[in-house]
Short mmCIF file of C-alpha atoms and ligand atoms in Angstrom, two decimals:
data_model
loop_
_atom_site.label_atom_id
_atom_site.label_comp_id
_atom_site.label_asym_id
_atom_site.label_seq_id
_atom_site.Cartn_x
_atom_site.Cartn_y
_atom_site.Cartn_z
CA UNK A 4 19.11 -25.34 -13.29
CA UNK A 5 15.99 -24.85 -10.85
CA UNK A 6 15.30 -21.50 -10.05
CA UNK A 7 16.54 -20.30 -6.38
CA UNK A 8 13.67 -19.62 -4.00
CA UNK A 9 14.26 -15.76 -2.91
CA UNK A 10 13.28 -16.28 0.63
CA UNK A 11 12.49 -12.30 1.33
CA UNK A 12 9.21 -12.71 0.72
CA UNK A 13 8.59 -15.81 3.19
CA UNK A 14 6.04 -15.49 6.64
CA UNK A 15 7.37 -17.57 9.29
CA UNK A 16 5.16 -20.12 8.49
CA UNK A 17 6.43 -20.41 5.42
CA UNK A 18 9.79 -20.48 6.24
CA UNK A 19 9.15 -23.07 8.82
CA UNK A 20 7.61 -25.28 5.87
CA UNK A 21 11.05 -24.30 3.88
CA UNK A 22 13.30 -25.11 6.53
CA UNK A 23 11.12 -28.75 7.23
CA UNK A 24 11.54 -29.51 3.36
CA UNK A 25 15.01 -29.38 3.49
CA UNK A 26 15.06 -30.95 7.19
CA UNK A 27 16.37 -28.38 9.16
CA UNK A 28 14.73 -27.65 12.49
CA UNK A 29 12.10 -25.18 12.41
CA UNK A 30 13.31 -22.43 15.07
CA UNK A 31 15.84 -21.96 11.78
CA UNK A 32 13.06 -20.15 10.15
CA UNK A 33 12.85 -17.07 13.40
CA UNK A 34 15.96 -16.92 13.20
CA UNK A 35 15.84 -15.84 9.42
CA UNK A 36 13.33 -13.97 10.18
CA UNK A 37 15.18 -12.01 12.40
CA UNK A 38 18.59 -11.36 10.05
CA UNK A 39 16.56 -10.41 7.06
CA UNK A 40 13.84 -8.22 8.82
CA UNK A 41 15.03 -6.89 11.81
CA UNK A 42 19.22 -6.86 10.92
CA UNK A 43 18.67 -6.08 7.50
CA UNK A 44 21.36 -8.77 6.38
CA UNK A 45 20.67 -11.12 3.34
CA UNK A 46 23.86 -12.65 3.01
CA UNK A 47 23.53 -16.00 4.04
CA UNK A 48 27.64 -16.37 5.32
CA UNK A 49 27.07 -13.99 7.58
CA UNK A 50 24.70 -15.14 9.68
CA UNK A 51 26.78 -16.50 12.15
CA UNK A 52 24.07 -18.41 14.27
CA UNK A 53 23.92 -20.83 11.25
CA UNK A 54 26.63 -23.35 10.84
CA UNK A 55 29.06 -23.16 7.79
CA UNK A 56 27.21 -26.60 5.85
CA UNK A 57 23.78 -25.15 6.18
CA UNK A 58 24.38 -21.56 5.19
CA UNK A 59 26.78 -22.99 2.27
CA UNK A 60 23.68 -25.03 1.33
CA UNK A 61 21.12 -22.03 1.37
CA UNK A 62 23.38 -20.31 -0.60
CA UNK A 63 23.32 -23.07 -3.53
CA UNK A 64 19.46 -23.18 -3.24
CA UNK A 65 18.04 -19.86 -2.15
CA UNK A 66 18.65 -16.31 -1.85
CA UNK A 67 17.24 -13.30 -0.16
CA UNK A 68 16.92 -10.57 -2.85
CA UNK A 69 15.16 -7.54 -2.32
CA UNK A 70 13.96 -5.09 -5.67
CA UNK A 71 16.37 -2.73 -7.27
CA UNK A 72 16.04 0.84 -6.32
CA UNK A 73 16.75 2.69 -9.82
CA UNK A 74 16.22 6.41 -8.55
CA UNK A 75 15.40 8.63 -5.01
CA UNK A 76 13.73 11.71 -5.24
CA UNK A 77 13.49 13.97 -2.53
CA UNK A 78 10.67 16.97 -1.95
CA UNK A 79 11.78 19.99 -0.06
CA UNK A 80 9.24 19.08 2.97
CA UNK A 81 11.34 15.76 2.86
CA UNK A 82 9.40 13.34 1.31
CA UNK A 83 11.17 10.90 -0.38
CA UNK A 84 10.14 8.72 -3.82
CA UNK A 85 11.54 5.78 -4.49
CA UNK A 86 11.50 4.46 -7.88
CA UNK A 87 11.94 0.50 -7.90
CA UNK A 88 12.83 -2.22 -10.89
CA UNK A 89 11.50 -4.92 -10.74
CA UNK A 90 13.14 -8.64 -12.10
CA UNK A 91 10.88 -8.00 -14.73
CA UNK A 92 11.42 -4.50 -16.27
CA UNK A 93 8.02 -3.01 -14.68
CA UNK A 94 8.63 -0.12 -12.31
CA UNK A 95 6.47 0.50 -9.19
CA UNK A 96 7.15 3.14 -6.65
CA UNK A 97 7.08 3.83 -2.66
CA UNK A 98 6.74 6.69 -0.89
CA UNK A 99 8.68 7.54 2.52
CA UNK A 100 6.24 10.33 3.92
CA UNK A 101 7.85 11.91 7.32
CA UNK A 102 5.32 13.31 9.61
CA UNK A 103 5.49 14.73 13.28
CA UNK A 104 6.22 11.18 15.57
CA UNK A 105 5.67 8.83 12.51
CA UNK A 106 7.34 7.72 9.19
CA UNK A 107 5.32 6.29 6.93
CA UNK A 108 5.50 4.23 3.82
CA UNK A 109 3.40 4.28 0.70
CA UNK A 110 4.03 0.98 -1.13
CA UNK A 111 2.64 -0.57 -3.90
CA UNK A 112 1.33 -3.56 -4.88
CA UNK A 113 1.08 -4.29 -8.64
CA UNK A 114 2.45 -2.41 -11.44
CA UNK A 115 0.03 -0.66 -12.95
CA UNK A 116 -3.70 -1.26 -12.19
CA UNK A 117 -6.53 -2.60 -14.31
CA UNK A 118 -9.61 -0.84 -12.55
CA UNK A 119 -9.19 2.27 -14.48
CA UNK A 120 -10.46 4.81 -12.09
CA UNK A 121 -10.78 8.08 -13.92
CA UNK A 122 -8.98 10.50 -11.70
CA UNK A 123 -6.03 8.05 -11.23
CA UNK A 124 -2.65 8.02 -12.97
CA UNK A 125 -1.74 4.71 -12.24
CA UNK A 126 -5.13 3.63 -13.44
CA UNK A 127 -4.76 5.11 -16.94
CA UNK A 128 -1.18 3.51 -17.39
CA UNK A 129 -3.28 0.26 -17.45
CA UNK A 130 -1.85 -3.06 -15.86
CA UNK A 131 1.01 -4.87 -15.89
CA UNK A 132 2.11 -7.50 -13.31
CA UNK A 133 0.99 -8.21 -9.78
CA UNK A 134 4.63 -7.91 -7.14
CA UNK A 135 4.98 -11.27 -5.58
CA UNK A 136 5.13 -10.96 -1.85
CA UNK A 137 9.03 -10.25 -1.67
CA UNK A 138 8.41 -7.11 -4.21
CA UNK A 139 6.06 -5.75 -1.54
CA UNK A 140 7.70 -6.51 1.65
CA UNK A 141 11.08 -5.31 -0.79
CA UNK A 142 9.73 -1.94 -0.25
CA UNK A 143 9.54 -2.01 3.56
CA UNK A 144 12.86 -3.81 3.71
CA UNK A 145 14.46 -0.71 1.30
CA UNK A 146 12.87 1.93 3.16
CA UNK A 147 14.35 0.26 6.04
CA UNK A 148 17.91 -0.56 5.10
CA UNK A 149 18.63 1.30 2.01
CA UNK A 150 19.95 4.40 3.15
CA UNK A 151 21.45 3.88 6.86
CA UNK A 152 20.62 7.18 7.63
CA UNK A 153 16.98 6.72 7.43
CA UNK A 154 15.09 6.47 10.33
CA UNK A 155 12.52 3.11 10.27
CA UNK A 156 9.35 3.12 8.86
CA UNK A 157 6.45 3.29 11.76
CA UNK A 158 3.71 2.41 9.03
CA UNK A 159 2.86 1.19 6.56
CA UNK A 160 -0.20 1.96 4.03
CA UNK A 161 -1.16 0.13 0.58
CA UNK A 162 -1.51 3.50 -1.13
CA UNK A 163 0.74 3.35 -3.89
CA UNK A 164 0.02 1.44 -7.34
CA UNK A 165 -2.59 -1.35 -7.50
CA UNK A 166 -5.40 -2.60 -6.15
CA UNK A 167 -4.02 -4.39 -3.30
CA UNK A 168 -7.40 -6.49 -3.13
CA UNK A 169 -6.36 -7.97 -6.51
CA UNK A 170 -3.65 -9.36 -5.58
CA UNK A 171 -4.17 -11.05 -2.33
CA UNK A 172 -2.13 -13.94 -1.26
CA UNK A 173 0.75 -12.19 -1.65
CA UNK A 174 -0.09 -9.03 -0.34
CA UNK A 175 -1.41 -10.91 3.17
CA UNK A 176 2.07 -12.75 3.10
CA UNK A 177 3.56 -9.46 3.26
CA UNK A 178 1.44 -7.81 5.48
CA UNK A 179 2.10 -10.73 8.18
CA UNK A 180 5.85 -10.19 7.93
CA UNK A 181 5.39 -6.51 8.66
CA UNK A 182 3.09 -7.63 12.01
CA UNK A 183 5.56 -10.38 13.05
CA UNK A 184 7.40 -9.64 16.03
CA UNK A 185 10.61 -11.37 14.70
CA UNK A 186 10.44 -9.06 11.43
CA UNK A 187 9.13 -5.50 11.74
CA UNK A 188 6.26 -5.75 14.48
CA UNK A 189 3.78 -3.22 13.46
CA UNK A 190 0.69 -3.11 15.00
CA UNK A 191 -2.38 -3.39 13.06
CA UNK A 192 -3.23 -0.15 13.56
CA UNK A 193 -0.22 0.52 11.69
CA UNK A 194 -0.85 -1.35 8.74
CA UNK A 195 -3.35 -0.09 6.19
CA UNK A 196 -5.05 -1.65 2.85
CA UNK A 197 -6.45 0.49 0.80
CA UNK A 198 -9.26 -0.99 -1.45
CA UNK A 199 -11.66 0.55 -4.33
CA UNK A 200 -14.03 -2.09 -3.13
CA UNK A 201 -13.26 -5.28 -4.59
CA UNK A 202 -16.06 -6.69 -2.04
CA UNK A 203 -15.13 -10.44 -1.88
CA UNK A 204 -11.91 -9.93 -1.26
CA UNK A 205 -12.68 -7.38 1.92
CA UNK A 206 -15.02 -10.14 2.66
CA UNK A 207 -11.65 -12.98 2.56
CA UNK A 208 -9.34 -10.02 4.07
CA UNK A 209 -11.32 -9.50 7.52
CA UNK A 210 -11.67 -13.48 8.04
CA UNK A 211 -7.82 -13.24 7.06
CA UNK A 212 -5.61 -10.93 8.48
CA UNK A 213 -6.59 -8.14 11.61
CA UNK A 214 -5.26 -4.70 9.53
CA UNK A 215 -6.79 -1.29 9.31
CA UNK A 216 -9.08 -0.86 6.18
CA UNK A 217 -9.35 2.40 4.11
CA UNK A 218 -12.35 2.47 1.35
CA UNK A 219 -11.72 4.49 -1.59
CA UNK A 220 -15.68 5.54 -1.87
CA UNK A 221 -15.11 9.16 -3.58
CA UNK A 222 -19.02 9.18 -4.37
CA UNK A 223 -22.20 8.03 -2.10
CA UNK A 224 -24.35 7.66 -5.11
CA UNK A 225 -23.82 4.50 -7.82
CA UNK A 226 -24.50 6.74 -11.12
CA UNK A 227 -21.56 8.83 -10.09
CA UNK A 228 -19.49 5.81 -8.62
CA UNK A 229 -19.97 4.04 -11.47
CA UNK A 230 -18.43 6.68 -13.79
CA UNK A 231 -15.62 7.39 -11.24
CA UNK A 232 -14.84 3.77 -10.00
CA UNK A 233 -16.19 1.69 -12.88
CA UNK A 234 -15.59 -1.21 -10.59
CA UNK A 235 -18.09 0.04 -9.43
CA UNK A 236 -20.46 -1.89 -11.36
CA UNK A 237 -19.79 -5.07 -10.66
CA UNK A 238 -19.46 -4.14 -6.59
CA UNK A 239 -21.96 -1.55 -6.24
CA UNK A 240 -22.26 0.57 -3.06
CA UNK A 241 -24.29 -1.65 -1.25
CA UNK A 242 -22.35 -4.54 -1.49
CA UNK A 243 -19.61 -2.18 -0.32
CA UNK A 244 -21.44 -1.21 2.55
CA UNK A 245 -22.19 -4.63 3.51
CA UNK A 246 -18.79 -5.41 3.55
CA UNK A 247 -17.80 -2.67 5.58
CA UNK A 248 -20.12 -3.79 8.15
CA UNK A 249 -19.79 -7.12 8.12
CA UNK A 250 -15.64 -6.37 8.96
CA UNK A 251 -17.15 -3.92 11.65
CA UNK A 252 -18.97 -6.91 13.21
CA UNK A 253 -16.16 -9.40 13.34
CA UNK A 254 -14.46 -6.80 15.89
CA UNK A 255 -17.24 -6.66 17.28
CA UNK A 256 -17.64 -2.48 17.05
CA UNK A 257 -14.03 -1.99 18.44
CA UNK A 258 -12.62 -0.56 15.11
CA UNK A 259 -13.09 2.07 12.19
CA UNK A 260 -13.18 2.13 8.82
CA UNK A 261 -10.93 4.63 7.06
CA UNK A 262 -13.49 6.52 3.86
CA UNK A 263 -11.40 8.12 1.24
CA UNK A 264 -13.12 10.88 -0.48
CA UNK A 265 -11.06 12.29 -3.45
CA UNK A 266 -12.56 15.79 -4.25
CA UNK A 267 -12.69 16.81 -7.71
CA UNK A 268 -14.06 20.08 -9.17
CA UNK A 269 -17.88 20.05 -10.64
CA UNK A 270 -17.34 15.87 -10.43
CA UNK A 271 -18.18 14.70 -6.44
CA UNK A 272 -17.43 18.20 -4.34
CA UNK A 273 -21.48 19.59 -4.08
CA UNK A 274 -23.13 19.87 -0.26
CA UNK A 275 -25.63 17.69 -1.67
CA UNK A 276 -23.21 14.75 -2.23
CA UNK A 277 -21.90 15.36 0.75
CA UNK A 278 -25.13 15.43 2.53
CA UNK A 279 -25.99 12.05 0.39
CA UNK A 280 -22.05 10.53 2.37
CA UNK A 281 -23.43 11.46 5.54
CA UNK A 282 -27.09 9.34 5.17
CA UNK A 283 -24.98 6.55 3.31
CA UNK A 284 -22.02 6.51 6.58
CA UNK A 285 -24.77 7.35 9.28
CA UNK A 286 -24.30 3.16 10.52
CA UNK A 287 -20.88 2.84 10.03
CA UNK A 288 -18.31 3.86 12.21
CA UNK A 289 -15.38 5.46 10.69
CA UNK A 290 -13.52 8.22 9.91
CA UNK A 291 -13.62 10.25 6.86
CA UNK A 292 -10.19 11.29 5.04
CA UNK A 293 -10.78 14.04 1.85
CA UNK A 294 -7.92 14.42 -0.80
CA UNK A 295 -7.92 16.96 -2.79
CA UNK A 296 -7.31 15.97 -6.44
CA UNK A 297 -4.06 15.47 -7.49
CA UNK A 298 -3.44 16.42 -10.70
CA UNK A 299 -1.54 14.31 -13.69
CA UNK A 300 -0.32 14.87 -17.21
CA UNK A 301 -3.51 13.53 -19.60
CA UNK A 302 -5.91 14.19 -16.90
CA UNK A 303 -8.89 17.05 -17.18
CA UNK A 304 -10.04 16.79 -14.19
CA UNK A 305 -9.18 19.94 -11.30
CA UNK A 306 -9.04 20.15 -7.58
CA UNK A 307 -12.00 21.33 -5.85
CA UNK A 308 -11.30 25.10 -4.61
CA UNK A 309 -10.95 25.69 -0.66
CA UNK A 310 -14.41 26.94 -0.48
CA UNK A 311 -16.22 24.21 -2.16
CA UNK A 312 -13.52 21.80 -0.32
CA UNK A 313 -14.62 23.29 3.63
CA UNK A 314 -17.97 23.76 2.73
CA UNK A 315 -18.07 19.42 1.84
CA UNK A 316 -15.82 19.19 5.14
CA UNK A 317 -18.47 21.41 7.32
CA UNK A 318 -21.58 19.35 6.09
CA UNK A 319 -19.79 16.11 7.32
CA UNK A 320 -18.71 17.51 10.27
CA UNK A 321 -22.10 18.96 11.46
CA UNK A 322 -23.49 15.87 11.26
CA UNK A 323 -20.92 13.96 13.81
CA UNK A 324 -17.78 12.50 11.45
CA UNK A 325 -14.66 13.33 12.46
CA UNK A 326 -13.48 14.39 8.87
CA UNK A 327 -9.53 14.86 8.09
CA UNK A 328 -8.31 16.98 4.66
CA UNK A 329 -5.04 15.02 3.48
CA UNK A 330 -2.49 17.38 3.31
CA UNK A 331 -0.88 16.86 -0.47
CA UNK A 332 2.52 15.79 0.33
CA UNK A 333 5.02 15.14 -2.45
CA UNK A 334 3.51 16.99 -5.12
CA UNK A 335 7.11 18.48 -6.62
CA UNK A 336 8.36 14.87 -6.92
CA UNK A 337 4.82 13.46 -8.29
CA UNK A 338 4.33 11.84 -5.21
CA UNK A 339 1.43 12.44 -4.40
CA UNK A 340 -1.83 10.28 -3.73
CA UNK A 341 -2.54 8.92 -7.30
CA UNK A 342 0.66 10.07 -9.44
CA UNK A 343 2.13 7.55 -9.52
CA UNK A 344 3.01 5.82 -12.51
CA UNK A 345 6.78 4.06 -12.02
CA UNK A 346 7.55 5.47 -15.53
CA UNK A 347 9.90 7.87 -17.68
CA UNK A 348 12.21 10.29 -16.33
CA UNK A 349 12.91 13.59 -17.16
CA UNK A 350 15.23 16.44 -15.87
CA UNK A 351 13.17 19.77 -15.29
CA UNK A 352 15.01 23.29 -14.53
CA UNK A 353 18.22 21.04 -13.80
CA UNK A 354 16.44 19.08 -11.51
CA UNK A 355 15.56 15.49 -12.04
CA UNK A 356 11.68 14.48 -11.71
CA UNK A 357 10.05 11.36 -11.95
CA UNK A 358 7.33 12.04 -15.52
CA UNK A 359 4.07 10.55 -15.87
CA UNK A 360 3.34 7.91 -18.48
CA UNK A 361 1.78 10.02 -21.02
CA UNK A 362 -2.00 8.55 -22.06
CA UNK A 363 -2.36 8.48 -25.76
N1 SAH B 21 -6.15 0.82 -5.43
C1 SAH B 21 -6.29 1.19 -4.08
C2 SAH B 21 -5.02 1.72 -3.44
C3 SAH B 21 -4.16 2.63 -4.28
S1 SAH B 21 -4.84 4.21 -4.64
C4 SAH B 21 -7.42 2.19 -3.92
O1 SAH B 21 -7.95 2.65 -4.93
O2 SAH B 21 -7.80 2.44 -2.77
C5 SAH B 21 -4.61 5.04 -3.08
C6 SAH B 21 -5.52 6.25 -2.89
O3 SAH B 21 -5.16 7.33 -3.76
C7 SAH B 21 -6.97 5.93 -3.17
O4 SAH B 21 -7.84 6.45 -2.21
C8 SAH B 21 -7.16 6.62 -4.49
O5 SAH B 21 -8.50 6.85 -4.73
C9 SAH B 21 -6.34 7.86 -4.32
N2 SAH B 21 -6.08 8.56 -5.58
C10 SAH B 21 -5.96 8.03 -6.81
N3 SAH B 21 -5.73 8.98 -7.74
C11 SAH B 21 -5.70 10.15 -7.07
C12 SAH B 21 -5.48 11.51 -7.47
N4 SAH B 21 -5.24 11.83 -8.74
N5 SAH B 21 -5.52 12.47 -6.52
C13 SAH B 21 -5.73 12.13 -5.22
N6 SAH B 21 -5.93 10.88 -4.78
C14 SAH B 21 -5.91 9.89 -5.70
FE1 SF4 B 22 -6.40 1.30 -9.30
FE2 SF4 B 22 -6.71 2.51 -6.90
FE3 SF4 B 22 -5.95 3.90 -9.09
FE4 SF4 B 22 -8.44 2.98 -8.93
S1 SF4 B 22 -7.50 4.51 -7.57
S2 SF4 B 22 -7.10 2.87 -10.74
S3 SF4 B 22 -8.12 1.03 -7.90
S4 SF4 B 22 -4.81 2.28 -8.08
#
């Protein structure tokens, strides 16, 4: 028997090329739109704007199937971690972060991740599969309509597992669904892709899709950068720069670059470095965010200590950038920026906890 399309993951133009290969007229496909995305209902019988022949024949050929959530873990400042199945056995996870007028969601976008940056936990557990786009939209639809009680998500950022860059098609499918006016509507200021520099692709994504773009840089020099982010060295910092400002010229100077800067102790953290970020930023217009290491089981690195950590954030901000320090949220459920690994759990003083993957 063919395999049912799971229509979750479908834009509205894709729907509207569904709906025309099975001859139905194409204002079916907003309508969809609007049950799945904005109702939260994926039962075809009861969408009662559908007649009974057509929704009995979606049922036969498609369905609307979102992940499987396997476990929630709540933090005690409320941040919530959602462990997820997928169809085939790999585990990602998303992370519902409140904050003072927003709630937003950390998704992810393959299982695992090939580019093997040294400070990250996902990076070490090596790769797995990409999510096809209804795995990633999934998420948002979950953190959505999972739990009734939840308030909806306000935005939505690619910071969770993957490179988001490496698996694009999908990932843009997704990302138009959460713009779409008939699904979640979210602003592009609201969605964020977060890249290690995968430079054709940033090239592809700005020509693609208007979203905010975050730059995991985390060193301004490429001997360092190439240790840190071996990617690195096939998309050295120039090319990265280039990129960054050829997206700044398509909008024509009316938007900013997020720059990640993870700071890690005796790695990236000296004023010099930081005075080296400043001459490498000085033409781009953005706005730097530091994260303090996270730490994860199998990892040597440390967090930079709150002197070395202001003393990086006062050298950036003398010189003009306005310069944020993330505030680690989700650290008792491994939620954090970079722990997550979608693996293994374990129950700690009585309380359940999500373990890292341990790196042999
Ligand atoms: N692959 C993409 C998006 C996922 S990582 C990227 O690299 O941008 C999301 C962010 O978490 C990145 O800025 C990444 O550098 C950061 N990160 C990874 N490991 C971390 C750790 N151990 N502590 C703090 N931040 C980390
Ligand atoms: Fe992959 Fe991003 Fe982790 Fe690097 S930091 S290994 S690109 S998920």
């Amino acid at each position: 028997m063919e395999k049912k399309e799971n229509l979750l993951g479908y834009s509205l133009e894709t729907l509207e090329d569904f709906f025309k290969r099975i001859e139905e007229p194409k204002f079916r496909a907003k309508q969809l739109l609007k049950w799945i995305h904005q109702k939260g209902v994926i039962e075809f019988e009861m969408m009662t704007d559908f007649n009974r022949p057509l929704r009995e024949r979606l049922a036969e050929i498609a369905v609307i199937r979102p992940p499987q959530v396997d476990e929630v873990h709540v933090s005690p400042e409320g941040t919530k971690k959602y462990l997820i199945k997928l169809d085939s056995g790999s585990m990602v996870e998303m992370v519902r972060i409140p904050e003072k007028k927003r709630m937003t969601l950390c998704i992810s976008s393959q299982a695992g991740c090939a580019l093997q940056c040294t400070f990250c936990a996902t990076g070490a557990q090596g790769f797995e599969k990409n999510l096809t786009a209804a795995e990633i939209i999934g998420q948002v639809w979950l953190a959505n309509f999972y739990d009734s009680n939840d308030s909806n998500i306000t935005n939505v950022v690619f910071m969770g597992m993957g490179e988001p860059l490496l698996n694009f098609t999908p990932v843009i499918e997704s990302a138009k669904i959460m713009k779409d006016q008939l699904a979640y509507g979210l602003s592009r200021k609201r969605i964020t892709i977060s890249t290690s520099g995968i430079t054709p692709q940033i090239d592809q994504l700005t020509s693609s899709i208007d979203v905010s773009l975050a730059i995991s840089l985390h060193a301004p020099i490429d001997s360092l950068r190439d240790e840190i982010v071996p990617i690195n060295k096939k998309y050295p910092i120039k090319m990265l720069i280039n990129s960054c400002k050829n997206y700044l010229s398509f909008y024509e100077g009316k938007r900013s670059i997020t720059i990640e800067y993870i700071l890690i102790d005796g790695v990236n953290d000296s004023p010099e470095l930081a005075r080296q970020l400043t001459k490498l930023l000085s033409n781009i217009s953005c706005k730097i965010n530091l994260i303090p290491f996270n730490p994860f089981d199998g990892s040597n690195y440390t967090r930079s200590n709150k002197d070395n950590i202001n003393q990086f954030k006062n050298i950036l901000m003398k010189k003009g950038f306005i310069t944020t320090l993330r505030v680690t949220r989700g650290d008792a459920i491994d939620g954090a920026c970079g722990q997550l690994v979608g693996k293994l759990t374990k129950s700690i003083k009585g309380k359940k906890l999500i373990k890292h993957q341990s790196i042999s």
